[in-house]
């Protein structure tokens, strides 16, 4: 009911639970070992899924296994390519999503959501960590962490067992991770945007055509294409949506910079200034928007670049829109927004700003 915009309320959690209880208690489905057995529809889908999965597995094996494949970035690229293609089909109306691109109400009233004060939660967690560290035996913690580092360095011992032992003496997850990082470093995903995928599915979409016209108009006026940075800040590791937006915007004619995961607002603002972008799009899928977005706006102002427009998208409840607009956000694109339509709106704001 509400997972697309917030953590579930007790009401929506009860609906989810009762749906399962209804299936279990009223449909008699649990009395059959394989209720779909023999169904051509399900068997055909299962067969298709298995064969398509096997193609991916063979591709990965040819690269030397999943670890090697991840180093090349191919699994992530395949996921992002499929996501961009699907989004383009939804935006153009070729693929129906009921309530998103078909049978949508002219005006939808916001539903009640569970609002969490993430600033208060952060302060509470910091205080919990402070108390934990004050009450533990630091010598035991240091010894346990050193054992982890040595295990990673030599390859001798059971790393999981050592991590469990470190947790038992109250080492934090961050400290255990840092103990490994001393030897192997920290994984950084290769940032790629895939060109041509979104446009290949959107050629008949009027919004896509309009976005392309606006970027061309901007380029003629300014002597360069509109440049936008898509930023992922905080502990939000969900970047598929951001990559889809980056791919779509690039195909609409933008020059797109994709920021790395887990940036601070200061890092994101600095990168935006260094790359001389016209706008920053903040992707928020972990409820950090009310804290992180005002911070990046303030940092851009501190750097003397308050002319860089900031827009936001992702899982942002309608109840928070007014707060963000007052903080200086120029546009907000919630769940279900067409990428091409959002590109048009960003371009209209940029052209309006250039005229002023």
mmCIF file of C-alpha atoms in Angstrom:
data_model
loop_
_atom_site.group_PDB
_atom_site.id
_atom_site.type_symbol
_atom_site.label_atom_id
_atom_site.label_comp_id
_atom_site.label_asym_id
_atom_site.label_seq_id
_atom_site.Cartn_x
_atom_site.Cartn_y
_atom_site.Cartn_z
ATOM 1 C CA UNK A 1 0.000 0.000 0.000
ATOM 2 C CA UNK A 2 2.622 2.557 0.984
ATOM 3 C CA UNK A 3 6.055 0.940 0.562
ATOM 4 C CA UNK A 4 6.743 3.007 -2.575
ATOM 5 C CA UNK A 5 6.751 6.203 -0.518
ATOM 6 C CA UNK A 6 7.605 5.352 3.105
ATOM 7 C CA UNK A 7 8.170 2.657 5.692
ATOM 8 C CA UNK A 8 4.935 0.729 6.263
ATOM 9 C CA UNK A 9 2.385 1.877 8.812
ATOM 10 C CA UNK A 10 0.808 -0.704 11.139
ATOM 11 C CA UNK A 11 -2.317 -0.450 8.968
ATOM 12 C CA UNK A 12 -0.543 -1.397 5.729
ATOM 13 C CA UNK A 13 1.495 -4.110 7.476
ATOM 14 C CA UNK A 14 -1.781 -5.623 8.708
ATOM 15 C CA UNK A 15 -3.173 -5.657 5.151
ATOM 16 C CA UNK A 16 -0.049 -7.476 3.917
ATOM 17 C CA UNK A 17 -0.201 -10.021 6.725
ATOM 18 C CA UNK A 18 -3.949 -10.615 6.359
ATOM 19 C CA UNK A 19 -3.607 -11.132 2.606
ATOM 20 C CA UNK A 20 -1.292 -14.061 3.317
ATOM 21 C CA UNK A 21 -3.581 -15.399 6.063
ATOM 22 C CA UNK A 22 -6.542 -15.188 3.680
ATOM 23 C CA UNK A 23 -4.698 -17.216 1.013
ATOM 24 C CA UNK A 24 -3.626 -19.750 3.620
ATOM 25 C CA UNK A 25 -6.939 -20.145 5.452
ATOM 26 C CA UNK A 26 -9.670 -19.496 2.874
ATOM 27 C CA UNK A 27 -8.447 -20.579 -0.571
ATOM 28 C CA UNK A 28 -7.514 -24.174 0.371
ATOM 29 C CA UNK A 29 -4.323 -23.655 -1.656
ATOM 30 C CA UNK A 30 -2.176 -25.197 1.097
ATOM 31 C CA UNK A 31 -3.968 -28.544 0.681
ATOM 32 C CA UNK A 32 -2.292 -29.081 -2.698
ATOM 33 C CA UNK A 33 1.428 -29.799 -2.966
ATOM 34 C CA UNK A 34 1.680 -28.081 -6.373
ATOM 35 C CA UNK A 35 -1.469 -26.043 -7.106
ATOM 36 C CA UNK A 36 -0.101 -24.742 -10.418
ATOM 37 C CA UNK A 37 1.201 -28.146 -11.572
ATOM 38 C CA UNK A 38 0.234 -28.931 -15.156
ATOM 39 C CA UNK A 39 -0.750 -25.332 -15.960
ATOM 40 C CA UNK A 40 0.571 -24.534 -19.449
ATOM 41 C CA UNK A 41 0.653 -20.820 -18.572
ATOM 42 C CA UNK A 42 2.913 -21.295 -15.539
ATOM 43 C CA UNK A 43 5.003 -24.073 -17.090
ATOM 44 C CA UNK A 44 5.688 -21.903 -20.167
ATOM 45 C CA UNK A 45 6.757 -18.946 -17.993
ATOM 46 C CA UNK A 46 8.964 -21.227 -15.879
ATOM 47 C CA UNK A 47 10.589 -22.675 -19.003
ATOM 48 C CA UNK A 48 11.250 -19.192 -20.421
ATOM 49 C CA UNK A 49 12.702 -17.961 -17.128
ATOM 50 C CA UNK A 50 15.007 -20.980 -16.793
ATOM 51 C CA UNK A 51 16.400 -20.663 -20.324
ATOM 52 C CA UNK A 52 16.958 -16.900 -20.101
ATOM 53 C CA UNK A 53 18.637 -17.329 -16.705
ATOM 54 C CA UNK A 54 20.868 -20.047 -18.144
ATOM 55 C CA UNK A 55 22.055 -17.656 -20.881
ATOM 56 C CA UNK A 56 23.187 -15.190 -18.206
ATOM 57 C CA UNK A 57 24.840 -17.961 -16.175
ATOM 58 C CA UNK A 58 26.804 -19.128 -19.222
ATOM 59 C CA UNK A 59 27.918 -15.568 -19.960
ATOM 60 C CA UNK A 60 29.171 -15.217 -16.383
ATOM 61 C CA UNK A 61 30.972 -18.579 -16.511
ATOM 62 C CA UNK A 62 32.799 -17.531 -19.692
ATOM 63 C CA UNK A 63 34.118 -14.499 -17.806
ATOM 64 C CA UNK A 64 35.522 -16.763 -15.070
ATOM 65 C CA UNK A 65 32.699 -16.677 -12.520
ATOM 66 C CA UNK A 66 30.656 -14.023 -10.747
ATOM 67 C CA UNK A 67 33.599 -12.343 -8.956
ATOM 68 C CA UNK A 68 35.356 -11.787 -12.295
ATOM 69 C CA UNK A 69 32.098 -10.702 -13.929
ATOM 70 C CA UNK A 70 31.477 -8.094 -11.212
ATOM 71 C CA UNK A 71 34.939 -6.645 -11.864
ATOM 72 C CA UNK A 72 33.964 -6.066 -15.500
ATOM 73 C CA UNK A 73 30.674 -4.458 -14.460
ATOM 74 C CA UNK A 74 28.663 -6.659 -16.838
ATOM 75 C CA UNK A 75 25.974 -7.979 -14.392
ATOM 76 C CA UNK A 76 25.211 -4.441 -13.219
ATOM 77 C CA UNK A 77 25.174 -3.205 -16.807
ATOM 78 C CA UNK A 78 22.696 -5.908 -17.856
ATOM 79 C CA UNK A 79 20.368 -4.973 -14.976
ATOM 80 C CA UNK A 80 20.581 -1.260 -15.775
ATOM 81 C CA UNK A 81 20.024 -1.846 -19.492
ATOM 82 C CA UNK A 82 16.883 -3.899 -18.765
ATOM 83 C CA UNK A 83 15.654 -1.264 -16.286
ATOM 84 C CA UNK A 84 16.163 1.597 -18.764
ATOM 85 C CA UNK A 85 14.402 -0.340 -21.526
ATOM 86 C CA UNK A 86 11.444 -1.145 -19.239
ATOM 87 C CA UNK A 87 11.185 2.458 -18.020
ATOM 88 C CA UNK A 88 11.143 3.738 -21.607
ATOM 89 C CA UNK A 89 8.331 1.325 -22.519
ATOM 90 C CA UNK A 90 6.342 2.461 -19.465
ATOM 91 C CA UNK A 91 6.955 6.160 -20.181
ATOM 92 C CA UNK A 92 5.889 5.788 -23.816
ATOM 93 C CA UNK A 93 2.774 3.820 -22.813
ATOM 94 C CA UNK A 94 3.813 0.679 -24.664
ATOM 95 C CA UNK A 95 3.906 -1.252 -21.359
ATOM 96 C CA UNK A 96 0.940 -0.672 -19.062
ATOM 97 C CA UNK A 97 1.342 -0.069 -15.348
ATOM 98 C CA UNK A 98 -2.149 0.458 -13.961
ATOM 99 C CA UNK A 99 -2.314 3.628 -11.891
ATOM 100 C CA UNK A 100 0.980 4.938 -13.285
ATOM 101 C CA UNK A 101 0.545 5.387 -17.035
ATOM 102 C CA UNK A 102 -3.055 4.186 -17.368
ATOM 103 C CA UNK A 103 -6.238 4.654 -15.299
ATOM 104 C CA UNK A 104 -4.502 7.319 -13.265
ATOM 105 C CA UNK A 105 -6.560 9.806 -11.281
ATOM 106 C CA UNK A 106 -6.275 13.491 -12.187
ATOM 107 C CA UNK A 107 -5.602 14.202 -8.513
ATOM 108 C CA UNK A 108 -4.594 11.661 -5.912
ATOM 109 C CA UNK A 109 -4.968 12.487 -2.243
ATOM 110 C CA UNK A 110 -1.861 11.662 -0.190
ATOM 111 C CA UNK A 111 -2.281 8.636 2.049
ATOM 112 C CA UNK A 112 -1.245 8.655 5.685
ATOM 113 C CA UNK A 113 2.364 7.582 6.056
ATOM 114 C CA UNK A 114 4.749 6.662 8.831
ATOM 115 C CA UNK A 115 7.109 9.606 9.206
ATOM 116 C CA UNK A 116 10.470 8.916 10.822
ATOM 117 C CA UNK A 117 12.628 11.766 12.113
ATOM 118 C CA UNK A 118 15.914 10.527 10.637
ATOM 119 C CA UNK A 119 17.912 13.295 12.334
ATOM 120 C CA UNK A 120 16.649 12.105 15.736
ATOM 121 C CA UNK A 121 17.329 8.468 14.800
ATOM 122 C CA UNK A 122 20.891 9.372 13.772
ATOM 123 C CA UNK A 123 21.530 11.191 17.048
ATOM 124 C CA UNK A 124 20.086 8.276 19.009
ATOM 125 C CA UNK A 125 22.328 5.826 17.157
ATOM 126 C CA UNK A 126 25.403 7.987 17.771
ATOM 127 C CA UNK A 127 24.552 8.057 21.464
ATOM 128 C CA UNK A 128 24.061 4.268 21.502
ATOM 129 C CA UNK A 129 27.489 3.788 19.895
ATOM 130 C CA UNK A 130 29.068 6.142 22.413
ATOM 131 C CA UNK A 131 27.615 4.168 25.323
ATOM 132 C CA UNK A 132 28.607 0.850 23.752
ATOM 133 C CA UNK A 133 32.226 1.930 23.297
ATOM 134 C CA UNK A 134 32.440 3.284 26.833
ATOM 135 C CA UNK A 135 31.184 0.010 28.313
ATOM 136 C CA UNK A 136 33.310 -2.527 26.396
ATOM 137 C CA UNK A 137 36.807 -3.907 26.924
ATOM 138 C CA UNK A 138 38.796 -2.033 24.278
ATOM 139 C CA UNK A 139 41.787 -4.360 24.524
ATOM 140 C CA UNK A 140 39.587 -7.337 23.629
ATOM 141 C CA UNK A 141 38.077 -5.406 20.728
ATOM 142 C CA UNK A 142 41.511 -4.426 19.357
ATOM 143 C CA UNK A 143 42.704 -8.034 19.602
ATOM 144 C CA UNK A 144 39.626 -9.333 17.765
ATOM 145 C CA UNK A 145 39.966 -6.741 15.006
ATOM 146 C CA UNK A 146 43.678 -7.468 14.568
ATOM 147 C CA UNK A 147 42.818 -11.168 14.162
ATOM 148 C CA UNK A 148 40.414 -10.267 11.353
ATOM 149 C CA UNK A 149 43.021 -8.146 9.569
ATOM 150 C CA UNK A 150 45.588 -10.943 9.880
ATOM 151 C CA UNK A 151 43.121 -13.500 8.517
ATOM 152 C CA UNK A 152 42.397 -11.301 5.492
ATOM 153 C CA UNK A 153 46.138 -10.749 4.948
ATOM 154 C CA UNK A 154 47.196 -14.399 5.161
ATOM 155 C CA UNK A 155 44.038 -16.208 4.069
ATOM 156 C CA UNK A 156 44.393 -18.476 7.098
ATOM 157 C CA UNK A 157 41.477 -18.972 9.483
ATOM 158 C CA UNK A 158 37.711 -18.557 9.281
ATOM 159 C CA UNK A 159 36.856 -14.917 8.605
ATOM 160 C CA UNK A 160 33.171 -15.309 9.480
ATOM 161 C CA UNK A 161 34.009 -16.958 12.806
ATOM 162 C CA UNK A 162 36.439 -14.139 13.642
ATOM 163 C CA UNK A 163 33.801 -11.527 12.753
ATOM 164 C CA UNK A 164 31.311 -13.238 15.087
ATOM 165 C CA UNK A 165 33.909 -13.245 17.872
ATOM 166 C CA UNK A 166 34.574 -9.535 17.295
ATOM 167 C CA UNK A 167 30.847 -8.809 17.520
ATOM 168 C CA UNK A 168 30.662 -10.760 20.790
ATOM 169 C CA UNK A 169 33.207 -8.399 22.373
ATOM 170 C CA UNK A 170 31.082 -5.497 21.019
ATOM 171 C CA UNK A 171 33.077 -4.452 17.954
ATOM 172 C CA UNK A 172 30.849 -2.486 15.585
ATOM 173 C CA UNK A 173 30.042 -3.486 12.022
ATOM 174 C CA UNK A 174 31.995 -0.468 10.786
ATOM 175 C CA UNK A 175 35.076 -1.502 12.773
ATOM 176 C CA UNK A 176 34.885 -5.082 11.457
ATOM 177 C CA UNK A 177 34.575 -3.746 7.915
ATOM 178 C CA UNK A 178 37.512 -1.366 8.439
ATOM 179 C CA UNK A 179 39.642 -4.251 9.710
ATOM 180 C CA UNK A 180 39.144 -6.004 6.345
ATOM 181 C CA UNK A 181 39.578 -2.801 4.357
ATOM 182 C CA UNK A 182 43.113 -2.336 5.693
ATOM 183 C CA UNK A 183 44.201 -5.209 3.446
ATOM 184 C CA UNK A 184 41.767 -5.481 0.539
ATOM 185 C CA UNK A 185 40.491 -1.905 0.222
ATOM 186 C CA UNK A 186 36.891 -0.996 -0.448
ATOM 187 C CA UNK A 187 34.980 -2.014 -3.556
ATOM 188 C CA UNK A 188 34.040 0.852 -5.859
ATOM 189 C CA UNK A 189 31.526 0.115 -8.583
ATOM 190 C CA UNK A 190 32.398 1.158 -12.120
ATOM 191 C CA UNK A 191 30.010 3.973 -13.027
ATOM 192 C CA UNK A 192 28.580 3.584 -16.512
ATOM 193 C CA UNK A 193 25.560 5.040 -18.224
ATOM 194 C CA UNK A 194 24.138 3.146 -21.175
ATOM 195 C CA UNK A 195 23.335 5.271 -24.198
ATOM 196 C CA UNK A 196 20.718 4.529 -26.821
ATOM 197 C CA UNK A 197 18.604 2.109 -24.762
ATOM 198 C CA UNK A 198 15.985 4.608 -23.580
ATOM 199 C CA UNK A 199 15.743 6.366 -26.950
ATOM 200 C CA UNK A 200 15.356 3.082 -28.850
ATOM 201 C CA UNK A 201 12.081 2.439 -26.983
ATOM 202 C CA UNK A 202 10.858 6.069 -26.928
ATOM 203 C CA UNK A 203 10.987 7.208 -30.559
ATOM 204 C CA UNK A 204 7.202 7.698 -30.780
ATOM 205 C CA UNK A 205 6.900 9.346 -27.351
ATOM 206 C CA UNK A 206 5.915 13.023 -27.637
ATOM 207 C CA UNK A 207 7.518 13.910 -24.295
ATOM 208 C CA UNK A 208 10.826 12.379 -25.398
ATOM 209 C CA UNK A 209 10.729 14.337 -28.662
ATOM 210 C CA UNK A 210 9.936 17.544 -26.753
ATOM 211 C CA UNK A 211 12.835 16.971 -24.336
ATOM 212 C CA UNK A 212 15.235 16.515 -27.263
ATOM 213 C CA UNK A 213 13.964 19.772 -28.839
ATOM 214 C CA UNK A 214 14.497 21.691 -25.585
ATOM 215 C CA UNK A 215 18.056 20.426 -25.101
ATOM 216 C CA UNK A 216 18.866 21.422 -28.699
ATOM 217 C CA UNK A 217 17.389 24.872 -28.105
ATOM 218 C CA UNK A 218 19.492 25.266 -24.946
ATOM 219 C CA UNK A 219 22.669 24.136 -26.744
ATOM 220 C CA UNK A 220 22.149 26.705 -29.517
ATOM 221 C CA UNK A 221 21.626 29.504 -26.985
ATOM 222 C CA UNK A 222 24.446 28.600 -24.601
ATOM 223 C CA UNK A 223 27.014 27.011 -26.896
ATOM 224 C CA UNK A 224 27.017 23.761 -24.925
ATOM 225 C CA UNK A 225 24.561 21.097 -23.944
ATOM 226 C CA UNK A 226 22.728 21.249 -20.606
ATOM 227 C CA UNK A 227 24.855 19.433 -18.044
ATOM 228 C CA UNK A 228 23.265 17.628 -15.115
ATOM 229 C CA UNK A 229 24.712 15.617 -12.249
ATOM 230 C CA UNK A 230 22.715 12.774 -10.695
ATOM 231 C CA UNK A 231 23.736 12.492 -7.033
ATOM 232 C CA UNK A 232 23.403 9.614 -4.542
ATOM 233 C CA UNK A 233 24.065 10.786 -0.997
ATOM 234 C CA UNK A 234 24.069 9.245 2.457
ATOM 235 C CA UNK A 235 23.725 5.515 3.098
ATOM 236 C CA UNK A 236 21.324 5.009 0.187
ATOM 237 C CA UNK A 237 22.689 2.149 -1.887
ATOM 238 C CA UNK A 238 19.756 1.963 -4.327
ATOM 239 C CA UNK A 239 21.126 3.407 -7.552
ATOM 240 C CA UNK A 240 19.176 1.579 -10.273
ATOM 241 C CA UNK A 241 16.547 4.339 -10.489
ATOM 242 C CA UNK A 242 19.244 7.004 -10.600
ATOM 243 C CA UNK A 243 21.009 5.142 -13.420
ATOM 244 C CA UNK A 244 17.744 4.897 -15.375
ATOM 245 C CA UNK A 245 17.255 8.664 -15.020
ATOM 246 C CA UNK A 246 20.878 9.281 -16.069
ATOM 247 C CA UNK A 247 20.457 7.049 -19.139
ATOM 248 C CA UNK A 248 17.150 8.675 -20.085
ATOM 249 C CA UNK A 249 18.468 12.219 -19.660
ATOM 250 C CA UNK A 250 21.562 11.397 -21.737
ATOM 251 C CA UNK A 251 19.385 10.091 -24.561
ATOM 252 C CA UNK A 252 17.304 13.298 -24.336
ATOM 253 C CA UNK A 253 20.445 15.319 -25.101
ATOM 254 C CA UNK A 254 21.887 16.159 -21.673
ATOM 255 C CA UNK A 255 25.535 15.779 -20.739
ATOM 256 C CA UNK A 256 25.207 13.620 -17.615
ATOM 257 C CA UNK A 257 27.602 13.093 -14.704
ATOM 258 C CA UNK A 258 26.741 10.194 -12.381
ATOM 259 C CA UNK A 259 28.025 10.661 -8.850
ATOM 260 C CA UNK A 260 29.271 7.656 -6.857
ATOM 261 C CA UNK A 261 27.293 5.986 -4.098
ATOM 262 C CA UNK A 262 27.438 7.214 -0.503
ATOM 263 C CA UNK A 263 28.578 10.786 -1.187
ATOM 264 C CA UNK A 264 28.267 13.437 1.485
ATOM 265 C CA UNK A 265 26.394 16.626 0.511
ATOM 266 C CA UNK A 266 29.753 18.427 0.597
ATOM 267 C CA UNK A 267 31.344 15.942 -1.811
ATOM 268 C CA UNK A 268 28.373 16.032 -4.178
ATOM 269 C CA UNK A 269 28.294 19.847 -4.209
ATOM 270 C CA UNK A 270 32.031 20.040 -4.831
ATOM 271 C CA UNK A 271 31.799 17.609 -7.752
ATOM 272 C CA UNK A 272 28.894 19.572 -9.230
ATOM 273 C CA UNK A 273 30.893 22.809 -9.048
ATOM 274 C CA UNK A 274 34.069 21.226 -10.444
ATOM 275 C CA UNK A 275 32.113 19.794 -13.391
ATOM 276 C CA UNK A 276 30.318 23.117 -13.928
ATOM 277 C CA UNK A 277 26.880 21.542 -14.164
ATOM 278 C CA UNK A 278 23.669 23.465 -14.692
ATOM 279 C CA UNK A 279 21.609 21.276 -12.362
ATOM 280 C CA UNK A 280 21.906 18.541 -9.741
ATOM 281 C CA UNK A 281 19.301 15.803 -9.504
ATOM 282 C CA UNK A 282 19.244 14.156 -6.089
ATOM 283 C CA UNK A 283 17.974 10.571 -6.013
ATOM 284 C CA UNK A 284 16.525 9.649 -2.624
ATOM 285 C CA UNK A 285 15.283 6.146 -1.864
ATOM 286 C CA UNK A 286 16.153 5.833 1.816
ATOM 287 C CA UNK A 287 14.210 8.674 3.481
ATOM 288 C CA UNK A 288 17.201 10.998 3.815
ATOM 289 C CA UNK A 289 15.766 13.758 1.647
ATOM 290 C CA UNK A 290 14.765 16.161 4.439
ATOM 291 C CA UNK A 291 18.297 16.106 5.833
ATOM 292 C CA UNK A 292 20.595 15.687 2.817
ATOM 293 C CA UNK A 293 18.914 17.868 0.183
ATOM 294 C CA UNK A 294 18.897 21.098 2.253
ATOM 295 C CA UNK A 295 22.560 20.382 3.061
ATOM 296 C CA UNK A 296 23.640 20.164 -0.598
ATOM 297 C CA UNK A 297 21.707 23.354 -1.387
ATOM 298 C CA UNK A 298 23.462 25.133 1.492
ATOM 299 C CA UNK A 299 26.847 23.801 0.345
ATOM 300 C CA UNK A 300 26.315 24.987 -3.241
ATOM 301 C CA UNK A 301 25.469 28.423 -1.849
ATOM 302 C CA UNK A 302 28.622 28.375 0.296
ATOM 303 C CA UNK A 303 30.667 27.585 -2.803
ATOM 304 C CA UNK A 304 29.124 30.555 -4.607
ATOM 305 C CA UNK A 305 27.109 28.411 -7.025
ATOM 306 C CA UNK A 306 23.539 28.857 -5.897
ATOM 307 C CA UNK A 307 22.772 29.277 -9.617
ATOM 308 C CA UNK A 308 23.013 25.466 -9.939
ATOM 309 C CA UNK A 309 19.416 24.246 -9.845
ATOM 310 C CA UNK A 310 18.577 21.337 -7.547
ATOM 311 C CA UNK A 311 15.770 18.908 -8.311
ATOM 312 C CA UNK A 312 14.855 15.711 -6.478
ATOM 313 C CA UNK A 313 13.268 12.383 -7.236
ATOM 314 C CA UNK A 314 12.567 8.952 -5.846
ATOM 315 C CA UNK A 315 10.712 7.891 -2.736
ATOM 316 C CA UNK A 316 9.568 11.278 -1.469
ATOM 317 C CA UNK A 317 6.100 11.470 0.148
ATOM 318 C CA UNK A 318 3.832 14.272 -1.085
ATOM 319 C CA UNK A 319 3.673 15.501 2.537
ATOM 320 C CA UNK A 320 7.375 16.466 2.293
ATOM 321 C CA UNK A 321 7.183 18.406 -0.981
ATOM 322 C CA UNK A 322 6.429 21.773 0.629
ATOM 323 C CA UNK A 323 9.381 21.403 3.022
ATOM 324 C CA UNK A 324 11.750 20.733 0.108
ATOM 325 C CA UNK A 325 10.382 23.553 -2.039
ATOM 326 C CA UNK A 326 10.925 25.963 0.852
ATOM 327 C CA UNK A 327 14.491 24.620 1.180
ATOM 328 C CA UNK A 328 15.172 25.631 -2.426
ATOM 329 C CA UNK A 329 14.343 22.541 -4.512
ATOM 330 C CA UNK A 330 13.132 23.556 -7.980
ATOM 331 C CA UNK A 331 11.221 20.373 -8.904
ATOM 332 C CA UNK A 332 10.288 17.024 -7.342
ATOM 333 C CA UNK A 333 9.616 13.837 -9.305
ATOM 334 C CA UNK A 334 7.951 11.121 -7.254
ATOM 335 C CA UNK A 335 7.334 7.434 -7.973
ATOM 336 C CA UNK A 336 5.758 6.821 -11.377
ATOM 337 C CA UNK A 337 7.083 9.997 -13.015
ATOM 338 C CA UNK A 338 8.007 9.694 -16.693
ATOM 339 C CA UNK A 339 11.742 10.301 -17.219
ATOM 340 C CA UNK A 340 11.024 12.187 -20.459
ATOM 341 C CA UNK A 341 8.452 14.429 -18.733
ATOM 342 C CA UNK A 342 10.893 15.181 -15.913
ATOM 343 C CA UNK A 343 13.572 16.011 -18.517
ATOM 344 C CA UNK A 344 11.154 18.469 -20.156
ATOM 345 C CA UNK A 345 10.426 20.163 -16.834
ATOM 346 C CA UNK A 346 14.124 20.445 -15.929
ATOM 347 C CA UNK A 347 14.840 21.963 -19.342
ATOM 348 C CA UNK A 348 12.015 24.487 -18.980
ATOM 349 C CA UNK A 349 13.461 25.554 -15.613
ATOM 350 C CA UNK A 350 16.975 25.858 -17.082
ATOM 351 C CA UNK A 351 15.793 27.917 -20.066
ATOM 352 C CA UNK A 352 13.781 30.141 -17.734
ATOM 353 C CA UNK A 353 16.833 30.604 -15.475
ATOM 354 C CA UNK A 354 19.052 31.456 -18.456
ATOM 355 C CA UNK A 355 16.591 34.121 -19.622
ATOM 356 C CA UNK A 356 16.620 35.733 -16.176
#
